[in-house]
Coordinates of C-alpha atoms in Angstrom, one line a residue:
Chain A
M1195 CA -29.1 -9.9 4.9
T1196 CA -26.7 -12.9 5.3
E1197 CA -27.0 -15.2 8.2
I1198 CA -23.9 -16.9 9.3
P1199 CA -23.7 -20.0 11.5
I1200 CA -21.1 -19.6 14.3
E1201 CA -19.9 -21.7 17.1
V1202 CA -18.1 -19.8 19.9
M1203 CA -16.8 -20.9 23.3
V1204 CA -17.7 -18.1 25.7
N1205 CA -16.5 -18.3 29.3
G1206 CA -16.2 -22.1 28.9
T1207 CA -19.6 -22.7 27.4
R1208 CA -20.0 -23.6 23.7
F1209 CA -22.7 -21.6 21.9
R1210 CA -24.1 -22.3 18.4
R1211 CA -25.9 -19.4 16.9
T1212 CA -26.8 -17.8 13.6
V1213 CA -25.8 -14.2 13.3
A1214 CA -26.1 -11.3 10.9
G1215 CA -22.8 -10.5 9.2
R1216 CA -22.7 -7.0 10.6
L1217 CA -23.4 -8.1 14.2
S1218 CA -20.4 -7.1 16.3
L1219 CA -18.9 -9.5 18.9
A1220 CA -19.9 -6.9 21.6
D1221 CA -23.6 -6.9 20.5
F1222 CA -23.5 -10.7 20.2
L1223 CA -22.3 -11.0 23.8
R1224 CA -24.7 -8.4 25.2
E1225 CA -27.8 -9.0 23.2
E1226 CA -27.7 -12.6 22.2
L1227 CA -26.0 -14.1 25.3
R1228 CA -27.1 -11.4 27.7
L1229 CA -23.5 -11.1 29.0
T1230 CA -23.9 -7.4 29.7
G1231 CA -20.6 -7.0 31.6
T1232 CA -19.0 -6.1 28.4
H1233 CA -19.7 -2.4 28.0
L1234 CA -20.0 -0.3 24.9
G1235 CA -18.7 3.2 25.1
C1236 CA -17.6 4.7 21.8
E1237 CA -18.1 1.7 19.4
H1238 CA -15.1 2.7 17.3
G1239 CA -12.2 1.3 19.2
V1240 CA -11.1 4.3 21.3
C1241 CA -12.5 3.8 24.8
G1242 CA -11.6 0.1 25.5
A1243 CA -14.8 -0.5 27.6
C1244 CA -15.7 -3.4 25.4
S1245 CA -12.4 -5.3 25.7
V1246 CA -12.7 -9.0 25.9
L1247 CA -10.1 -11.8 25.6
V1248 CA -10.2 -13.8 22.4
D1249 CA -7.9 -16.8 22.5
G1250 CA -6.3 -15.2 25.6
R1251 CA -5.6 -11.9 23.9
S1252 CA -7.4 -8.6 24.5
V1253 CA -9.4 -7.3 21.6
R1254 CA -12.1 -4.6 21.2
A1255 CA -15.4 -6.5 20.9
C1256 CA -16.8 -3.5 18.9
L1257 CA -14.1 -3.9 16.3
M1258 CA -14.6 -7.6 15.8
L1259 CA -17.6 -9.2 14.1
A1260 CA -19.4 -12.1 15.8
A1261 CA -18.7 -14.0 12.6
Q1262 CA -15.0 -13.5 13.1
A1263 CA -15.2 -15.1 16.5
D1264 CA -16.4 -18.4 15.0
G1265 CA -14.3 -21.2 16.4
R1266 CA -12.6 -18.9 18.9
E1267 CA -12.5 -18.9 22.7
V1268 CA -13.9 -15.7 24.2
T1269 CA -13.5 -14.6 27.8
T1270 CA -15.6 -11.7 29.1
V1271 CA -15.4 -10.0 32.4
E1272 CA -18.0 -12.5 33.7
G1273 CA -15.6 -15.3 32.8
L1274 CA -12.7 -14.0 34.7
G1275 CA -12.3 -16.4 37.6
A1276 CA -10.1 -16.7 40.7
E1277 CA -7.1 -15.3 38.8
A1278 CA -8.7 -11.9 38.7
R1279 CA -9.9 -11.9 42.3
P1280 CA -6.8 -10.2 43.7
L1281 CA -7.1 -7.5 41.1
R1282 CA -10.8 -6.9 41.7
E1283 CA -10.2 -6.6 45.5
C1284 CA -7.2 -4.4 45.0
L1285 CA -9.0 -2.1 42.6
A1286 CA -11.8 -1.7 45.2
R1287 CA -9.4 -1.1 48.0
R1288 CA -7.4 1.5 46.1
H1289 CA -10.4 3.3 44.7
G1290 CA -9.6 2.2 41.2
L1291 CA -13.3 2.5 40.2
Q1292 CA -16.1 5.0 40.8
C1293 CA -19.0 4.6 38.4
G1294 CA -17.6 1.3 37.2
F1295 CA -18.5 1.7 33.5
C1296 CA -14.9 1.2 32.3
T1297 CA -13.9 -1.4 34.9
P1298 CA -14.7 -4.5 32.9
G1299 CA -12.4 -3.3 30.1
F1300 CA -9.7 -2.5 32.6
L1301 CA -10.0 -5.9 34.2
I1302 CA -9.6 -7.6 30.8
T1303 CA -6.6 -5.5 29.7
A1304 CA -4.9 -5.8 33.1
T1305 CA -5.5 -9.5 33.2
E1306 CA -3.8 -9.9 29.9
L1307 CA -0.9 -7.7 31.1
L1308 CA -0.5 -9.7 34.3
Q1309 CA -0.5 -13.0 32.4
D1310 CA 1.6 -11.9 29.5
N1311 CA 5.2 -13.1 29.5
E1312 CA 6.1 -10.7 26.7
S1313 CA 5.6 -7.7 28.9
G1314 CA 8.6 -6.9 31.0
K1315 CA 8.5 -7.9 34.7
P1316 CA 8.6 -6.5 37.3
L1317 CA 6.0 -4.1 36.0
T1318 CA 6.8 -0.4 36.1
E1319 CA 4.4 2.5 36.5
D1320 CA 5.2 3.7 32.9
G1321 CA 4.7 0.2 31.5
V1322 CA 1.4 -0.2 33.3
R1323 CA 0.2 3.2 32.1
E1324 CA 1.2 2.3 28.6
A1325 CA -0.5 -1.1 28.7
L1326 CA -3.7 0.5 30.0
S1327 CA -3.6 3.5 27.7
G1328 CA -6.2 2.0 25.5
N1329 CA -8.8 2.1 28.3
I1330 CA -10.4 5.4 29.2
C1331 CA -11.7 6.1 32.7
R1332 CA -13.4 9.5 33.3
C1333 CA -13.8 9.2 37.1
T1334 CA -10.6 8.1 38.8
G1335 CA -7.7 9.9 37.2
Y1336 CA -6.1 6.4 36.8
Q1337 CA -3.9 6.7 39.9
G1338 CA -5.8 4.0 41.9
I1339 CA -6.1 1.7 38.8
V1340 CA -2.3 1.9 38.1
E1341 CA -1.5 1.3 41.8
A1342 CA -3.8 -1.7 41.9
V1343 CA -2.2 -3.3 38.8
L1344 CA 1.3 -2.6 40.1
E1345 CA 0.4 -4.1 43.5
V1346 CA -1.0 -7.3 42.1
G1347 CA 1.6 -7.6 39.4
N1348 CA 4.6 -7.1 41.6
D1349 CA 3.0 -8.5 44.8
T1350 CA 4.2 -5.4 46.6
E1351 CA 1.8 -5.6 49.4
T1352 CA 0.4 -8.5 51.4
R1353 CA -3.0 -9.1 50.1
D1354 CA -6.0 -9.7 52.3
D1355 CA -7.1 -12.6 50.2
A1356 CA -3.8 -14.5 50.2
Chain B
M368 CA -22.7 3.2 15.7
K369 CA -23.1 -0.1 13.9
P370 CA -21.9 -0.9 10.3
A371 CA -24.3 -0.7 7.4
E372 CA -25.5 -4.0 6.0
F373 CA -23.1 -6.0 4.0
T374 CA -22.6 -9.6 2.9
Y375 CA -20.0 -11.5 4.8
Y376 CA -17.9 -14.2 3.2
R377 CA -15.1 -16.2 4.6
P378 CA -13.1 -17.7 1.7
E379 CA -11.1 -20.8 2.5
S380 CA -8.0 -19.9 0.5
V381 CA -6.2 -17.0 -1.1
G382 CA -7.4 -18.3 -4.5
E383 CA -11.0 -18.2 -3.3
A384 CA -10.5 -14.7 -1.9
L385 CA -9.0 -13.4 -5.2
H386 CA -11.9 -14.9 -7.1
G387 CA -14.3 -13.2 -4.7
L388 CA -12.6 -9.9 -5.1
A389 CA -12.9 -10.2 -8.9
T390 CA -16.6 -11.3 -9.0
L391 CA -18.5 -10.1 -5.9
P392 CA -20.1 -6.6 -5.7
D393 CA -18.0 -3.9 -4.1
P394 CA -15.8 -6.2 -2.1
K395 CA -13.4 -5.3 0.7
P396 CA -10.9 -7.7 2.3
L397 CA -11.3 -7.8 6.1
A398 CA -8.0 -8.7 7.8
G399 CA -7.7 -7.5 11.4
G400 CA -10.5 -5.0 10.9
Q401 CA -9.0 -2.4 13.3
S402 CA -9.1 0.4 10.7
L403 CA -11.9 -1.0 8.4
L404 CA -14.4 -1.8 11.0
T405 CA -13.8 1.6 12.7
L406 CA -14.6 3.3 9.4
M407 CA -17.6 1.0 8.9
N408 CA -18.9 1.7 12.4
L409 CA -18.7 5.4 11.7
R410 CA -20.4 4.7 8.3
L411 CA -17.5 6.3 6.5
A412 CA -17.1 3.1 4.6
R413 CA -20.0 1.0 3.4
P414 CA -18.7 -1.9 1.4
A415 CA -21.4 -4.3 0.0
T416 CA -19.2 -7.3 0.6
L417 CA -16.7 -8.2 3.2
L418 CA -14.2 -11.0 2.5
D419 CA -12.8 -12.2 5.8
I420 CA -9.3 -13.3 5.0
G421 CA -8.2 -13.1 8.7
R422 CA -7.7 -16.9 9.0
F423 CA -5.2 -17.5 6.3
T424 CA -2.5 -18.8 8.6
E425 CA 0.0 -19.1 5.7
L426 CA -0.1 -15.3 5.4
A427 CA 0.5 -14.8 9.1
R428 CA 4.1 -16.1 8.9
V429 CA 7.4 -14.3 9.0
F430 CA 10.5 -15.6 7.1
D431 CA 14.1 -14.7 7.2
D432 CA 15.5 -14.4 3.7
T433 CA 19.1 -13.8 2.7
E434 CA 18.9 -10.1 2.7
A435 CA 15.4 -9.5 3.6
L436 CA 12.6 -10.2 6.0
V437 CA 9.5 -11.6 4.4
L438 CA 6.2 -10.9 6.2
G439 CA 2.8 -12.3 5.4
A440 CA 0.1 -9.6 5.0
L441 CA -1.7 -11.0 8.1
V442 CA 1.2 -10.6 10.5
R443 CA -0.1 -8.8 13.5
H444 CA 1.3 -5.6 14.8
R445 CA 1.9 -7.4 18.1
T446 CA 4.1 -9.9 16.3
C447 CA 6.2 -7.1 14.7
E448 CA 6.5 -5.7 18.2
T449 CA 7.5 -8.9 20.0
D450 CA 9.1 -11.3 17.4
P451 CA 12.9 -11.4 18.0
L452 CA 13.4 -12.1 14.3
V453 CA 11.7 -8.9 13.3
A454 CA 13.6 -7.0 16.0
A455 CA 16.9 -8.4 14.7
R456 CA 16.3 -8.0 11.0
A457 CA 14.0 -5.0 10.7
P458 CA 14.5 -3.1 14.0
L459 CA 12.8 0.1 12.7
L460 CA 9.7 -1.8 11.8
H461 CA 9.8 -3.5 15.2
A462 CA 10.1 -0.1 17.0
A463 CA 7.4 1.5 14.9
A464 CA 4.9 -1.3 15.6
G465 CA 5.1 -0.6 19.3
H466 CA 3.7 2.8 18.7
I467 CA 0.5 1.6 17.0
G468 CA -2.7 2.3 18.8
H469 CA -3.1 0.2 22.0
L470 CA -2.5 -3.4 22.9
G471 CA -6.0 -4.6 22.0
I472 CA -5.5 -3.0 18.6
R473 CA -2.1 -4.4 18.0
N474 CA -3.3 -7.9 18.9
Q475 CA -5.7 -7.7 16.0
G476 CA -4.4 -5.3 13.4
T477 CA -2.3 -6.6 10.5
I478 CA 0.6 -5.2 8.4
G479 CA -1.2 -5.8 5.1
G480 CA -4.4 -4.1 6.4
S481 CA -2.4 -1.1 7.7
L482 CA -0.6 -0.7 4.3
A483 CA -3.8 -1.0 2.3
H484 CA -5.5 1.5 4.6
A485 CA -2.8 4.0 3.6
D486 CA -3.2 6.4 6.5
P487 CA -0.4 9.0 6.3
A488 CA -0.3 9.1 10.1
A489 CA 0.2 5.4 10.5
E490 CA 3.4 3.8 11.6
L491 CA 3.7 0.8 9.3
P492 CA 3.3 2.7 6.0
L493 CA 6.0 5.1 7.2
A494 CA 8.3 2.2 8.2
A495 CA 7.6 0.5 4.8
V496 CA 8.6 3.6 2.7
T497 CA 11.6 4.4 5.0
L498 CA 13.0 0.9 4.7
G499 CA 12.2 0.6 0.9
A500 CA 9.8 -2.3 1.4
T501 CA 8.3 -4.2 -1.6
V502 CA 4.6 -5.0 -1.5
H503 CA 3.5 -8.2 -3.3
V504 CA -0.1 -8.3 -4.6
E505 CA -2.2 -10.8 -6.4
S506 CA -5.3 -10.8 -8.5
A507 CA -7.4 -13.6 -9.9
T508 CA -7.0 -12.5 -13.6
R509 CA -3.6 -10.9 -13.8
G510 CA -1.6 -12.9 -11.3
K511 CA 1.2 -11.5 -9.1
R512 CA 2.9 -8.2 -9.3
A513 CA 5.3 -6.3 -6.9
L514 CA 5.4 -2.6 -6.2
S515 CA 7.4 -0.5 -4.0
A516 CA 5.8 0.8 -0.8
E517 CA 6.2 4.3 -2.2
E518 CA 4.2 3.4 -5.3
L519 CA 1.4 1.9 -3.1
F520 CA 0.5 5.2 -1.3
V521 CA -1.4 7.7 -3.4
S522 CA -3.2 10.0 -1.0
F523 CA -5.1 10.1 2.3
Y524 CA -6.5 6.5 2.7
A525 CA -6.0 5.8 -1.0
N526 CA -3.7 3.1 -2.4
S527 CA -2.8 2.3 -5.9
L528 CA -4.2 -1.2 -5.9
E529 CA -6.8 -2.4 -8.4
P530 CA -10.1 -3.3 -6.8
D531 CA -9.5 -7.0 -7.4
E532 CA -6.0 -7.0 -6.0
L533 CA -5.0 -8.3 -2.5
I534 CA -1.7 -7.7 -0.6
T535 CA -0.2 -11.0 0.2
W536 CA 3.4 -10.5 1.2
I537 CA 5.7 -7.7 2.2
T538 CA 9.5 -7.9 1.7
V539 CA 11.6 -5.6 3.9
P540 CA 15.3 -5.3 3.2
A541 CA 17.2 -6.5 6.3
I542 CA 19.5 -4.1 8.2
R543 CA 23.1 -4.4 7.0
P544 CA 26.4 -3.8 8.7
G545 CA 27.2 -0.1 8.7
Q546 CA 23.5 0.8 8.9
G547 CA 21.7 2.5 11.7
W548 CA 18.1 3.3 12.2
G549 CA 16.0 5.7 14.3
F550 CA 12.3 6.1 14.9
V551 CA 10.7 9.0 16.8
E552 CA 7.1 9.8 17.2
Y553 CA 5.4 12.6 19.0
A554 CA 1.8 12.1 20.1
R555 CA -0.4 13.6 22.8
Q556 CA -0.3 10.3 24.6
H557 CA 1.1 6.9 23.7
G558 CA -1.2 5.2 21.2
D559 CA -2.7 8.4 20.0
Y560 CA -2.4 9.4 16.4
A561 CA 1.0 11.0 15.7
L562 CA 1.3 14.7 15.6
A563 CA 4.6 14.2 13.9
G564 CA 7.3 11.6 13.6
A565 CA 10.3 10.4 11.6
G566 CA 11.9 7.2 10.6
V567 CA 15.6 7.3 9.6
L568 CA 17.7 4.6 7.8
L569 CA 21.4 5.7 7.6
S570 CA 24.3 4.0 6.0
L571 CA 27.9 4.9 6.9
D572 CA 30.9 4.1 4.8
A573 CA 34.2 2.7 6.2
R574 CA 35.4 6.2 7.1
G575 CA 32.2 6.9 9.0
R576 CA 30.8 9.3 6.4
I577 CA 27.2 9.2 5.2
A578 CA 26.8 6.8 2.3
G579 CA 23.0 6.5 2.2
L580 CA 20.1 8.2 3.9
R581 CA 16.4 7.6 3.8
I582 CA 14.1 9.7 6.0
G583 CA 10.3 9.1 6.2
L584 CA 7.9 11.5 7.9
L585 CA 4.7 10.7 9.6
N586 CA 1.5 12.7 9.1
A587 CA 3.4 15.3 7.1
A588 CA 1.6 15.1 3.8
D589 CA -1.3 13.1 2.2
R590 CA 0.9 10.0 2.2
P591 CA 4.0 8.9 4.2
L592 CA 6.6 11.3 2.9
L593 CA 10.0 9.9 1.9
F594 CA 13.2 11.8 1.4
D595 CA 16.0 9.7 -0.1
E596 CA 19.2 10.2 -2.1
R597 CA 17.2 11.0 -5.2
E598 CA 15.2 13.6 -3.4
G599 CA 16.1 15.5 -0.4
T600 CA 19.1 13.8 1.3
A601 CA 21.7 13.9 -1.5
P602 CA 23.4 17.1 -0.2
V603 CA 24.6 15.4 3.0
L604 CA 26.1 12.3 1.3
G605 CA 29.8 12.1 2.1
E606 CA 29.4 14.3 5.2
L607 CA 30.2 13.3 8.7
P608 CA 27.0 12.6 10.7
E609 CA 27.1 15.3 13.3
P610 CA 24.3 16.8 15.4
R611 CA 24.6 20.2 13.7
L612 CA 24.2 18.6 10.3
W613 CA 21.1 16.7 11.4
E614 CA 19.5 19.8 12.9
G615 CA 20.0 21.8 9.7
L616 CA 18.7 18.9 7.6
G617 CA 15.7 18.5 9.9
W618 CA 14.6 22.0 9.4
R619 CA 15.2 21.9 5.7
L620 CA 13.1 18.8 5.1
A621 CA 10.4 19.8 7.6
A622 CA 10.0 23.0 5.5
L623 CA 9.0 20.7 2.6
S624 CA 6.3 18.9 4.5
E625 CA 2.6 19.7 4.2
P626 CA 1.0 18.8 7.5
S627 CA -2.8 18.8 7.6
H628 CA -2.8 19.9 11.2
P629 CA -4.1 23.5 11.6
D630 CA -1.0 24.7 13.4
T631 CA 1.4 24.1 10.5
E632 CA 4.4 25.9 12.0
Y633 CA 4.2 23.9 15.2
V634 CA 4.0 20.6 13.4
K635 CA 6.9 21.5 11.1
A636 CA 9.0 22.3 14.2
L637 CA 8.1 18.9 15.6
C638 CA 9.0 17.3 12.2
A639 CA 12.4 19.0 12.3
S640 CA 13.0 17.8 15.9
A641 CA 11.9 14.2 15.1
I642 CA 14.2 14.1 12.1
S643 CA 17.3 15.2 14.1
E644 CA 16.4 13.0 17.1
A645 CA 15.9 9.9 14.9
A646 CA 19.0 10.7 12.8
E647 CA 21.2 11.0 16.0
A648 CA 19.9 7.7 17.2
A649 CA 20.6 6.2 13.7
T650 CA 24.1 7.6 13.8
E651 CA 24.8 6.0 17.2
R652 CA 23.4 2.6 16.1
A653 CA 25.3 2.7 12.7
G654 CA 28.5 3.2 14.7
E655 CA 27.8 0.2 16.8
N656 CA 26.7 -2.0 13.9
T657 CA 29.9 -2.7 12.0

């Protein structure tokens, strides 16, 4: 077994660790750093529950090795700050979550969408559905999630937290 | 699941990676990992050695050449989808890239990795054969060679590369005046694997008649299936590009496909429809691109 020294910035803190080559970024975050907000559903890139931001871009942490994250900046759901607050509140208000298992992945993907200048603005329902299509939710039927992202992205409703 | 054990290396240069491919036990290059790590997590692939080439920034660049677009093997799908240069010079590739998986996959996945993975249902292999791309590969002992995209794809997930060869660059002929393109994909939902799809590259002559036609089909055989003037599209050369012509050609070519989907007739009907829809879009664009 090979041990690889890595240095990763996670949620603003620098971590130096030695990891096995086959350790996924998701398992590194959950098992080594005890950041269990990143959830593991399918472990082969389909469900999106393990999405995290690496250098500001969403990736599936089950399809990235911890060794590949060496020198990168990782943001997990725990590291989303004030910028995600409106979305969190809006998701809650619009019933965009029930069991909550998929929610960290949705927050990460939606945060990227909301910050991304390459995605057309104003957001459309179709655009939001497509952007979120890589995240699976088995409870809500997506309606509340899509509405929440549209509301925050297009500022269509006065927010309680404004 | 988790991948089986392997030894991880991160070579510092292309030369070092090539040396590793030639000397290490059962090596696999790891680029974006969006196909390879999936297979490894499912234990369908168990390479003994992974060579992480993902950081070779020189291979993540896109160049505009006189009559071609040159893409490094590590250009991300997201770059193909958003880079204005790719959109202007290889619009079919640009459109096809937007259909790959989901955003998180496109942020990581690379064109070289997708071509090497040789999935007949994947968009970039289809775009590469439809556009007549050239794939440049290197090995430590035999140096460089170039092969056509068609020569690269052998069968399901099988490419024609030697074990010590690495894809480094991909050259895509740039779109020319008088040419039009179309790309149509049918999937259960956006980002899912394609049920069927077609890429079309059409050239019209000065009188508006068909001078060249390349049609690629997604998921219609054990490799991206190409019909060009040598095979399949010659009968329509010199004809006027009319919807009725496309419909007939669509059905004729779809009949030659060999989809692996259990409902073969359904998928062939989708192929026919994808061909005529993409060809009509190509006709319109060729008319505007004079």
